[in-house]
């Protein structure tokens, strides 16, 4: 049953009586207040969208075929107020253009001009932060997975969009970037003042939740937390940047002594030595512990982020996989950055692997209690905690198949794996 009579420019959309009863509640809408049901009802209703039941301006914005078409409609004497909204969903024109990006494939081949249309609308005075009936702004829509539109989010933020607008569920756009596992978008939002501690109606916040959405966004958030705390970069924070000239490129050479900084050339390494020397700590008995890896043919490491995205109905990353035990790595790969996960239960053992996943092992406490306890304590005190335990990153050397030397004196910056 629909709660309102439809009109010629409603786009085929309607707010049902059940939707309206949930929306009529004051404040933010939690799951207990019907938030999850409301989301599902919006998705069902959105599937009824008919572009040919939109006004000429709304249709031109969504279809994105021609900026000239938008200009022509706005030049008419009876042009709608560019600051207004359309359809029962109360969508602003900037939001309509952003939402239209995902629908242009439904029409004959063309070169959609949604980006130019958004630019023109903003230049013409269309407000950036008009909330629709669910409280979503254009920035929320640009950040929504799985169809994240980074260039649109960047444009909106550069033009002054509020990075901390909350929808009716209390969610800020940063929530959406984290849910999508998009490190680049997360970095962009943080750069434009996104706050980590804004709670939604369920009491969740980006600060509480980011760890469950994957290593990529975790590394980005931790970088910003250090920056906001006034701390300097952590070791290996920028793996593809020369420590001396700051050039970003692949194939950098690491310092053979400490394994934590990288250079693009011998000249840069020599030039930076006087600066690096006080912090260059070699692998030695005082800085390392030695672990005895154990390998299993059926070792499996599941992604917590994939479980979280699956629970939210989002697409998974596809990175969870069965990871076989290591083969003996080539000499140049025996020095590596490893991730160590300390489980909630000490009976499970440490899970250790590198970025390429060509090295994956388990370390049990009974193979070396002192070394195990040293690693576990370091990870728990200096690493990042999650639903499946704590994790941290270290420089390591695989000297023999049963001898993994871990530089425990330096916890590295969170890595995107």
CSV table of C-alpha atoms in Angstrom, one decimal:
chain,number,residue,atom,x,y,z
A,1,UNK,CA,0.0,0.0,0.0
A,2,UNK,CA,1.4,3.4,-0.9
A,3,UNK,CA,1.0,6.3,1.4
A,4,UNK,CA,0.7,9.0,-1.2
A,5,UNK,CA,-0.9,9.6,-4.5
A,6,UNK,CA,1.6,9.4,-7.4
A,7,UNK,CA,2.1,12.2,-9.8
A,8,UNK,CA,3.6,12.6,-13.2
A,9,UNK,CA,7.1,13.6,-11.9
A,10,UNK,CA,7.5,11.1,-9.1
A,11,UNK,CA,9.8,8.8,-11.1
A,12,UNK,CA,7.5,5.8,-10.2
A,13,UNK,CA,8.7,6.0,-6.6
A,14,UNK,CA,6.6,6.0,-3.5
A,15,UNK,CA,6.9,5.9,0.3
A,16,UNK,CA,4.7,3.2,1.7
A,17,UNK,CA,2.8,3.5,4.9
A,18,UNK,CA,5.2,1.1,6.6
A,19,UNK,CA,8.2,3.2,5.5
A,20,UNK,CA,6.6,6.4,6.6
A,21,UNK,CA,5.8,5.0,10.1
A,22,UNK,CA,9.5,4.2,10.6
A,23,UNK,CA,10.6,7.5,9.1
A,24,UNK,CA,8.3,9.4,11.4
A,25,UNK,CA,10.3,8.4,14.5
A,26,UNK,CA,12.4,11.2,15.9
A,27,UNK,CA,16.2,11.2,15.8
A,28,UNK,CA,18.4,8.6,14.2
A,29,UNK,CA,16.8,5.2,13.3
A,30,UNK,CA,18.5,2.2,14.9
A,31,UNK,CA,18.1,-1.4,13.9
A,32,UNK,CA,15.7,-1.9,16.8
A,33,UNK,CA,13.6,1.0,15.5
A,34,UNK,CA,13.3,-0.7,12.1
A,35,UNK,CA,16.4,0.6,10.4
A,36,UNK,CA,17.3,-2.7,8.7
A,37,UNK,CA,13.7,-3.1,7.4
A,38,UNK,CA,13.7,0.5,6.2
A,39,UNK,CA,16.8,-0.1,4.2
A,40,UNK,CA,15.3,-3.1,2.5
A,41,UNK,CA,12.1,-1.3,1.7
A,42,UNK,CA,14.0,1.6,0.1
A,43,UNK,CA,15.9,-0.9,-2.1
A,44,UNK,CA,12.7,-2.5,-3.1
A,45,UNK,CA,11.1,0.8,-3.9
A,46,UNK,CA,14.1,2.1,-5.8
A,47,UNK,CA,13.8,-0.8,-8.2
A,48,UNK,CA,10.6,0.8,-9.4
A,49,UNK,CA,12.4,3.9,-10.7
A,50,UNK,CA,11.1,5.0,-14.1
A,51,UNK,CA,13.3,7.7,-15.6
A,52,UNK,CA,10.5,8.7,-18.0
A,53,UNK,CA,8.3,9.6,-15.1
A,54,UNK,CA,10.9,12.2,-13.9
A,55,UNK,CA,10.8,15.9,-14.7
A,56,UNK,CA,12.9,17.0,-17.6
A,57,UNK,CA,15.6,18.3,-15.3
A,58,UNK,CA,15.7,15.2,-13.1
A,59,UNK,CA,15.8,13.0,-16.1
A,60,UNK,CA,18.6,14.9,-17.8
A,61,UNK,CA,20.6,14.8,-14.5
A,62,UNK,CA,20.2,11.0,-14.1
A,63,UNK,CA,20.6,10.0,-17.7
A,64,UNK,CA,23.7,12.2,-18.1
A,65,UNK,CA,23.6,12.1,-21.9
A,66,UNK,CA,24.2,15.8,-22.3
A,67,UNK,CA,25.2,18.8,-20.2
A,68,UNK,CA,23.5,21.0,-22.9
A,69,UNK,CA,20.2,19.3,-22.0
A,70,UNK,CA,20.6,20.3,-18.4
A,71,UNK,CA,21.5,23.9,-19.4
A,72,UNK,CA,18.5,24.0,-21.7
A,73,UNK,CA,16.0,23.0,-19.0
A,74,UNK,CA,17.5,25.4,-16.5
A,75,UNK,CA,17.3,28.3,-19.0
A,76,UNK,CA,13.5,28.0,-19.4
A,77,UNK,CA,11.2,30.4,-17.7
A,78,UNK,CA,9.5,27.6,-15.9
A,79,UNK,CA,12.7,25.9,-14.8
A,80,UNK,CA,12.5,24.3,-11.3
A,81,UNK,CA,14.3,25.7,-8.3
A,82,UNK,CA,17.8,24.2,-8.5
A,83,UNK,CA,17.9,24.1,-4.7
A,84,UNK,CA,14.8,22.0,-4.6
A,85,UNK,CA,14.2,18.2,-4.6
A,86,UNK,CA,12.1,15.8,-6.6
A,87,UNK,CA,10.3,12.5,-6.2
A,88,UNK,CA,8.9,11.2,-2.9
A,89,UNK,CA,12.4,10.3,-2.0
A,90,UNK,CA,13.2,14.1,-1.9
A,91,UNK,CA,16.3,13.7,-4.1
A,92,UNK,CA,18.4,16.9,-4.8
A,93,UNK,CA,19.7,17.4,-8.3
A,94,UNK,CA,23.3,16.8,-7.4
A,95,UNK,CA,22.3,13.5,-5.9
A,96,UNK,CA,20.3,12.6,-9.0
A,97,UNK,CA,23.3,13.1,-11.2
A,98,UNK,CA,25.6,11.0,-8.9
A,99,UNK,CA,23.0,8.2,-8.7
A,100,UNK,CA,22.6,8.3,-12.5
A,101,UNK,CA,26.2,7.2,-13.0
A,102,UNK,CA,25.3,3.6,-12.3
A,103,UNK,CA,22.3,3.6,-14.7
A,104,UNK,CA,23.8,4.9,-18.0
A,105,UNK,CA,24.6,1.4,-19.2
A,106,UNK,CA,20.8,0.8,-19.4
A,107,UNK,CA,20.7,3.1,-22.4
A,108,UNK,CA,22.2,3.2,-25.9
A,109,UNK,CA,26.0,3.6,-26.1
A,110,UNK,CA,27.0,7.2,-25.2
A,111,UNK,CA,29.6,9.2,-23.5
A,112,UNK,CA,27.8,10.1,-20.2
A,113,UNK,CA,28.5,13.6,-18.8
A,114,UNK,CA,27.4,13.1,-15.2
A,115,UNK,CA,30.7,14.6,-13.9
A,116,UNK,CA,30.3,17.7,-16.0
A,117,UNK,CA,26.7,18.0,-15.0
A,118,UNK,CA,27.6,17.8,-11.3
A,119,UNK,CA,30.2,20.5,-11.8
A,120,UNK,CA,27.7,22.7,-13.6
A,121,UNK,CA,25.0,22.2,-11.0
A,122,UNK,CA,27.3,23.1,-8.2
A,123,UNK,CA,28.6,26.2,-10.1
A,124,UNK,CA,25.0,27.2,-10.7
A,125,UNK,CA,24.2,27.2,-7.0
A,126,UNK,CA,22.8,23.7,-6.3
A,127,UNK,CA,23.5,22.9,-2.7
A,128,UNK,CA,25.8,20.0,-1.9
A,129,UNK,CA,24.4,18.7,1.3
A,130,UNK,CA,20.7,18.3,0.5
A,131,UNK,CA,19.5,15.2,2.4
A,132,UNK,CA,17.0,12.9,0.8
A,133,UNK,CA,14.2,11.4,2.8
A,134,UNK,CA,16.7,8.8,4.2
A,135,UNK,CA,19.2,11.5,5.1
A,136,UNK,CA,21.7,10.6,2.4
A,137,UNK,CA,23.5,13.5,0.8
A,138,UNK,CA,25.2,13.4,-2.6
A,139,UNK,CA,28.4,12.5,-0.8
A,140,UNK,CA,26.8,9.5,0.8
A,141,UNK,CA,25.7,8.3,-2.6
A,142,UNK,CA,29.1,8.8,-4.1
A,143,UNK,CA,30.7,6.7,-1.3
A,144,UNK,CA,28.2,3.9,-1.3
A,145,UNK,CA,29.6,0.5,-2.2
A,146,UNK,CA,29.9,-1.4,-4.4
A,147,UNK,CA,29.6,1.4,-6.9
A,148,UNK,CA,31.9,3.9,-5.2
A,149,UNK,CA,32.5,7.0,-7.4
A,150,UNK,CA,35.8,8.4,-6.2
A,151,UNK,CA,36.1,11.3,-8.6
A,152,UNK,CA,32.6,12.5,-7.7
A,153,UNK,CA,33.4,12.3,-3.9
A,154,UNK,CA,36.6,14.3,-4.6
A,155,UNK,CA,34.7,17.0,-6.5
A,156,UNK,CA,32.1,17.3,-3.8
A,157,UNK,CA,34.6,17.5,-1.0
A,158,UNK,CA,36.7,20.0,-2.8
A,159,UNK,CA,33.6,22.2,-3.3
A,160,UNK,CA,32.8,22.0,0.4
A,161,UNK,CA,30.6,19.0,1.0
A,162,UNK,CA,30.2,18.1,4.6
A,163,UNK,CA,32.3,15.0,5.3
A,164,UNK,CA,30.4,14.4,8.5
A,165,UNK,CA,26.8,14.6,7.4
A,166,UNK,CA,24.7,11.9,9.1
A,167,UNK,CA,21.9,10.0,7.4
A,168,UNK,CA,18.7,8.9,9.2
A,169,UNK,CA,20.6,5.9,10.5
A,170,UNK,CA,23.3,8.2,11.9
A,171,UNK,CA,25.9,7.1,9.4
A,172,UNK,CA,28.6,9.4,8.0
A,173,UNK,CA,30.1,8.8,4.5
A,174,UNK,CA,33.3,7.4,6.1
A,175,UNK,CA,31.2,4.3,7.2
A,176,UNK,CA,30.5,3.6,3.5
A,177,UNK,CA,34.1,3.9,2.5
A,178,UNK,CA,35.2,1.5,5.2
A,179,UNK,CA,32.4,-1.0,4.3
A,180,UNK,CA,33.6,-0.9,0.7
A,181,UNK,CA,37.2,-1.5,1.8
A,182,UNK,CA,38.2,1.6,-0.3
A,183,UNK,CA,41.5,2.9,1.1
A,184,UNK,CA,41.8,5.7,-1.4
A,185,UNK,CA,38.3,7.0,-0.6
A,186,UNK,CA,39.0,6.6,3.2
A,187,UNK,CA,42.2,8.7,2.8
A,188,UNK,CA,40.3,11.3,0.8
A,189,UNK,CA,37.6,11.6,3.5
A,190,UNK,CA,40.1,11.8,6.3
A,191,UNK,CA,42.0,14.5,4.4
A,192,UNK,CA,38.8,16.6,4.3
A,193,UNK,CA,38.0,16.3,8.0
A,194,UNK,CA,36.0,13.1,8.4
A,195,UNK,CA,35.6,12.3,12.1
A,196,UNK,CA,36.2,8.9,13.5
A,197,UNK,CA,34.1,9.1,16.6
A,198,UNK,CA,30.7,10.0,15.2
A,199,UNK,CA,28.3,7.3,16.4
A,200,UNK,CA,25.4,6.0,14.4
A,201,UNK,CA,22.0,5.0,15.9
A,202,UNK,CA,23.3,1.6,17.0
A,203,UNK,CA,26.3,3.2,18.8
A,204,UNK,CA,28.8,2.1,16.2
A,205,UNK,CA,31.4,4.5,14.9
A,206,UNK,CA,34.2,4.4,12.3
A,207,UNK,CA,36.7,4.2,15.1
A,208,UNK,CA,35.1,1.2,16.6
A,209,UNK,CA,34.5,-0.6,13.3
A,210,UNK,CA,37.3,0.0,10.9
A,211,UNK,CA,39.4,-3.0,11.9
A,212,UNK,CA,36.8,-5.4,10.7
A,213,UNK,CA,36.7,-4.0,7.2
A,214,UNK,CA,40.1,-5.1,6.0
A,215,UNK,CA,43.8,-4.4,6.1
A,216,UNK,CA,43.8,-1.7,3.4
A,217,UNK,CA,41.5,0.6,5.2
A,218,UNK,CA,43.0,-0.3,8.6
A,219,UNK,CA,46.4,0.8,7.4
A,220,UNK,CA,45.0,4.1,6.1
A,221,UNK,CA,43.1,4.9,9.3
A,222,UNK,CA,46.1,4.1,11.5
A,223,UNK,CA,48.2,6.4,9.4
A,224,UNK,CA,45.7,9.2,10.1
A,225,UNK,CA,45.5,8.4,13.8
A,226,UNK,CA,49.2,8.8,14.1
A,227,UNK,CA,49.1,12.0,12.2
A,228,UNK,CA,46.3,13.5,14.3
A,229,UNK,CA,48.1,12.5,17.5
A,230,UNK,CA,51.2,14.4,16.3
A,231,UNK,CA,53.3,11.3,16.0
A,232,UNK,CA,55.7,10.7,13.1
A,233,UNK,CA,55.3,8.1,10.4
A,234,UNK,CA,55.7,4.5,11.6
A,235,UNK,CA,58.5,2.3,10.0
A,236,UNK,CA,57.5,1.2,6.5
A,237,UNK,CA,54.5,3.4,6.4
A,238,UNK,CA,55.2,4.2,2.8
A,239,UNK,CA,56.6,1.1,1.3
A,240,UNK,CA,56.9,2.5,-2.2
A,241,UNK,CA,58.5,5.8,-1.3
A,242,UNK,CA,62.2,6.5,-1.2
A,243,UNK,CA,63.1,7.6,2.3
A,244,UNK,CA,65.5,10.3,1.0
A,245,UNK,CA,64.0,11.9,-2.2
A,246,UNK,CA,60.4,10.9,-1.4
A,247,UNK,CA,59.9,9.6,-4.9
A,248,UNK,CA,57.2,6.9,-5.1
A,249,UNK,CA,58.0,3.9,-7.3
A,250,UNK,CA,58.1,0.2,-7.1
A,251,UNK,CA,61.3,-1.9,-6.9
A,252,UNK,CA,62.9,0.1,-4.1
A,253,UNK,CA,65.9,-1.3,-2.3
A,254,UNK,CA,65.6,-1.8,1.5
A,255,UNK,CA,68.3,-1.1,4.0
A,256,UNK,CA,70.1,-4.4,4.4
A,257,UNK,CA,70.8,-3.7,8.1
A,258,UNK,CA,67.4,-2.9,9.5
A,259,UNK,CA,65.0,-3.9,6.6
A,260,UNK,CA,62.6,-1.0,7.5
A,261,UNK,CA,63.5,1.8,5.1
A,262,UNK,CA,63.8,1.9,1.3
A,263,UNK,CA,65.7,3.8,-1.3
A,264,UNK,CA,65.5,4.3,-5.0
A,265,UNK,CA,69.3,4.3,-5.5
A,266,UNK,CA,72.6,3.9,-3.7
A,267,UNK,CA,73.1,7.6,-3.9
A,268,UNK,CA,69.9,8.3,-2.0
A,269,UNK,CA,70.8,5.7,0.6
A,270,UNK,CA,74.3,7.3,1.2
A,271,UNK,CA,72.8,10.8,1.3
A,272,UNK,CA,70.3,9.7,3.9
A,273,UNK,CA,72.6,7.7,6.1
A,274,UNK,CA,73.4,10.4,8.6
A,275,UNK,CA,69.7,10.8,9.3
A,276,UNK,CA,68.8,7.2,9.3
A,277,UNK,CA,71.8,5.9,11.3
A,278,UNK,CA,70.5,6.7,14.8
A,279,UNK,CA,67.3,4.6,14.0
A,280,UNK,CA,69.0,1.9,12.0
A,281,UNK,CA,68.9,-1.2,14.3
A,282,UNK,CA,70.3,-4.4,12.9
A,283,UNK,CA,68.9,-7.9,13.3
A,284,UNK,CA,70.6,-9.1,16.5
A,285,UNK,CA,69.8,-11.2,19.5
A,286,UNK,CA,68.7,-8.1,21.4
A,287,UNK,CA,66.2,-7.0,18.7
A,288,UNK,CA,64.9,-10.3,17.4
A,289,UNK,CA,63.2,-13.6,18.4
A,290,UNK,CA,63.5,-16.8,16.6
A,291,UNK,CA,60.3,-18.8,15.8
A,292,UNK,CA,59.9,-22.4,14.5
A,293,UNK,CA,57.3,-22.3,11.7
A,294,UNK,CA,55.0,-25.3,11.1
A,295,UNK,CA,53.4,-25.8,7.7
A,296,UNK,CA,50.1,-27.5,6.8
A,297,UNK,CA,48.8,-28.3,3.4
A,298,UNK,CA,45.3,-27.1,4.3
A,299,UNK,CA,46.1,-23.9,6.1
A,300,UNK,CA,43.2,-21.5,5.5
A,301,UNK,CA,43.1,-17.8,6.5
A,302,UNK,CA,39.6,-16.3,6.3
A,303,UNK,CA,39.1,-12.6,5.9
A,304,UNK,CA,37.1,-10.9,8.8
A,305,UNK,CA,36.3,-8.1,6.3
A,306,UNK,CA,34.6,-10.6,4.0
A,307,UNK,CA,32.4,-11.9,6.8
A,308,UNK,CA,31.5,-8.3,7.8
A,309,UNK,CA,30.7,-7.3,4.2
A,310,UNK,CA,28.7,-10.5,3.7
A,311,UNK,CA,26.7,-9.7,6.8
A,312,UNK,CA,25.9,-6.2,5.4
A,313,UNK,CA,24.9,-7.6,2.1
A,314,UNK,CA,28.0,-6.2,0.3
A,315,UNK,CA,30.2,-8.0,-2.2
A,316,UNK,CA,33.2,-9.7,-0.8
A,317,UNK,CA,36.8,-8.9,-1.8
A,318,UNK,CA,37.5,-12.4,-3.1
A,319,UNK,CA,40.9,-12.4,-1.2
A,320,UNK,CA,40.0,-15.1,1.3
A,321,UNK,CA,41.7,-18.3,0.0
A,322,UNK,CA,43.2,-21.5,1.0
A,323,UNK,CA,46.9,-20.8,1.5
A,324,UNK,CA,49.3,-23.7,1.3
A,325,UNK,CA,52.4,-24.1,3.3
A,326,UNK,CA,55.5,-22.2,2.2
A,327,UNK,CA,58.0,-23.4,-0.4
A,328,UNK,CA,61.6,-22.3,0.3
A,329,UNK,CA,61.7,-18.8,-0.9
A,330,UNK,CA,64.4,-17.4,-3.3
A,331,UNK,CA,67.2,-15.6,-1.5
A,332,UNK,CA,65.9,-12.1,-2.4
A,333,UNK,CA,62.5,-13.0,-0.9
A,334,UNK,CA,63.7,-14.5,2.4
A,335,UNK,CA,63.8,-11.0,3.8
A,336,UNK,CA,60.2,-9.9,4.1
A,337,UNK,CA,57.5,-8.1,6.0
A,338,UNK,CA,55.2,-10.5,7.8
A,339,UNK,CA,51.8,-10.2,9.4
A,340,UNK,CA,51.4,-12.0,12.8
A,341,UNK,CA,48.0,-12.7,14.1
A,342,UNK,CA,47.7,-13.6,17.8
A,343,UNK,CA,44.4,-15.5,18.3
A,344,UNK,CA,42.0,-15.1,21.1
A,345,UNK,CA,42.8,-18.6,22.3
A,346,UNK,CA,46.5,-19.6,22.9
A,347,UNK,CA,45.7,-23.1,21.7
A,348,UNK,CA,45.3,-22.0,18.1
A,349,UNK,CA,48.8,-20.7,17.5
A,350,UNK,CA,50.2,-17.7,15.7
A,351,UNK,CA,49.2,-17.3,12.1
A,352,UNK,CA,52.0,-15.7,10.1
A,353,UNK,CA,52.1,-14.8,6.4
A,354,UNK,CA,53.6,-12.3,3.9
A,355,UNK,CA,52.0,-10.1,1.3
A,356,UNK,CA,52.4,-12.5,-1.5
A,357,UNK,CA,51.0,-15.4,0.6
A,358,UNK,CA,53.8,-17.6,-0.7
A,359,UNK,CA,54.9,-17.9,2.9
A,360,UNK,CA,52.2,-19.0,5.4
A,361,UNK,CA,52.8,-20.8,8.6
A,362,UNK,CA,51.5,-21.5,12.1
A,363,UNK,CA,53.7,-21.2,15.3
A,364,UNK,CA,52.6,-23.0,18.4
A,365,UNK,CA,53.7,-22.0,21.9
A,366,UNK,CA,55.2,-25.4,22.7
A,367,UNK,CA,57.8,-24.9,20.0
A,368,UNK,CA,59.4,-22.1,22.0
A,369,UNK,CA,57.4,-20.6,24.8
A,370,UNK,CA,59.6,-17.6,25.5
A,371,UNK,CA,59.8,-16.4,21.9
A,372,UNK,CA,56.0,-17.1,21.5
A,373,UNK,CA,55.2,-15.0,24.6
A,374,UNK,CA,57.4,-12.2,23.5
A,375,UNK,CA,55.7,-11.9,20.2
A,376,UNK,CA,52.2,-12.3,21.6
A,377,UNK,CA,52.8,-9.6,24.2
A,378,UNK,CA,54.2,-7.2,21.6
A,379,UNK,CA,51.3,-7.8,19.2
A,380,UNK,CA,48.7,-7.4,21.9
A,381,UNK,CA,50.2,-4.2,23.2
A,382,UNK,CA,51.3,-2.5,20.0
A,383,UNK,CA,49.2,-4.1,17.3
A,384,UNK,CA,45.6,-3.6,16.2
A,385,UNK,CA,42.8,-5.6,17.9
A,386,UNK,CA,40.0,-7.2,16.0
A,387,UNK,CA,37.2,-9.7,16.4
A,388,UNK,CA,39.6,-12.6,15.8
A,389,UNK,CA,42.5,-11.4,17.9
A,390,UNK,CA,45.3,-8.9,17.5
A,391,UNK,CA,47.7,-8.4,14.6
A,392,UNK,CA,50.9,-6.6,13.9
A,393,UNK,CA,53.6,-6.4,11.2
A,394,UNK,CA,57.3,-7.0,11.5
A,395,UNK,CA,60.5,-7.3,9.4
A,396,UNK,CA,61.6,-10.9,9.3
A,397,UNK,CA,64.2,-13.3,7.7
A,398,UNK,CA,63.4,-16.9,6.8
A,399,UNK,CA,66.9,-18.3,7.4
A,400,UNK,CA,65.9,-22.0,7.1
A,401,UNK,CA,62.6,-23.7,6.7
A,402,UNK,CA,62.3,-24.2,10.4
A,403,UNK,CA,63.9,-20.9,11.5
A,404,UNK,CA,62.1,-17.6,11.2
A,405,UNK,CA,63.9,-14.6,12.7
A,406,UNK,CA,61.5,-11.8,13.6
A,407,UNK,CA,62.6,-8.2,14.4
A,408,UNK,CA,60.4,-7.7,17.4
A,409,UNK,CA,62.0,-4.4,18.5
A,410,UNK,CA,60.2,-2.5,15.8
A,411,UNK,CA,56.5,-2.8,15.1
A,412,UNK,CA,56.0,-1.6,11.5
A,413,UNK,CA,53.1,0.5,10.2
A,414,UNK,CA,50.0,-1.4,9.3
A,415,UNK,CA,50.3,-2.8,5.8
A,416,UNK,CA,47.5,-3.3,3.2
A,417,UNK,CA,47.5,-7.1,3.6
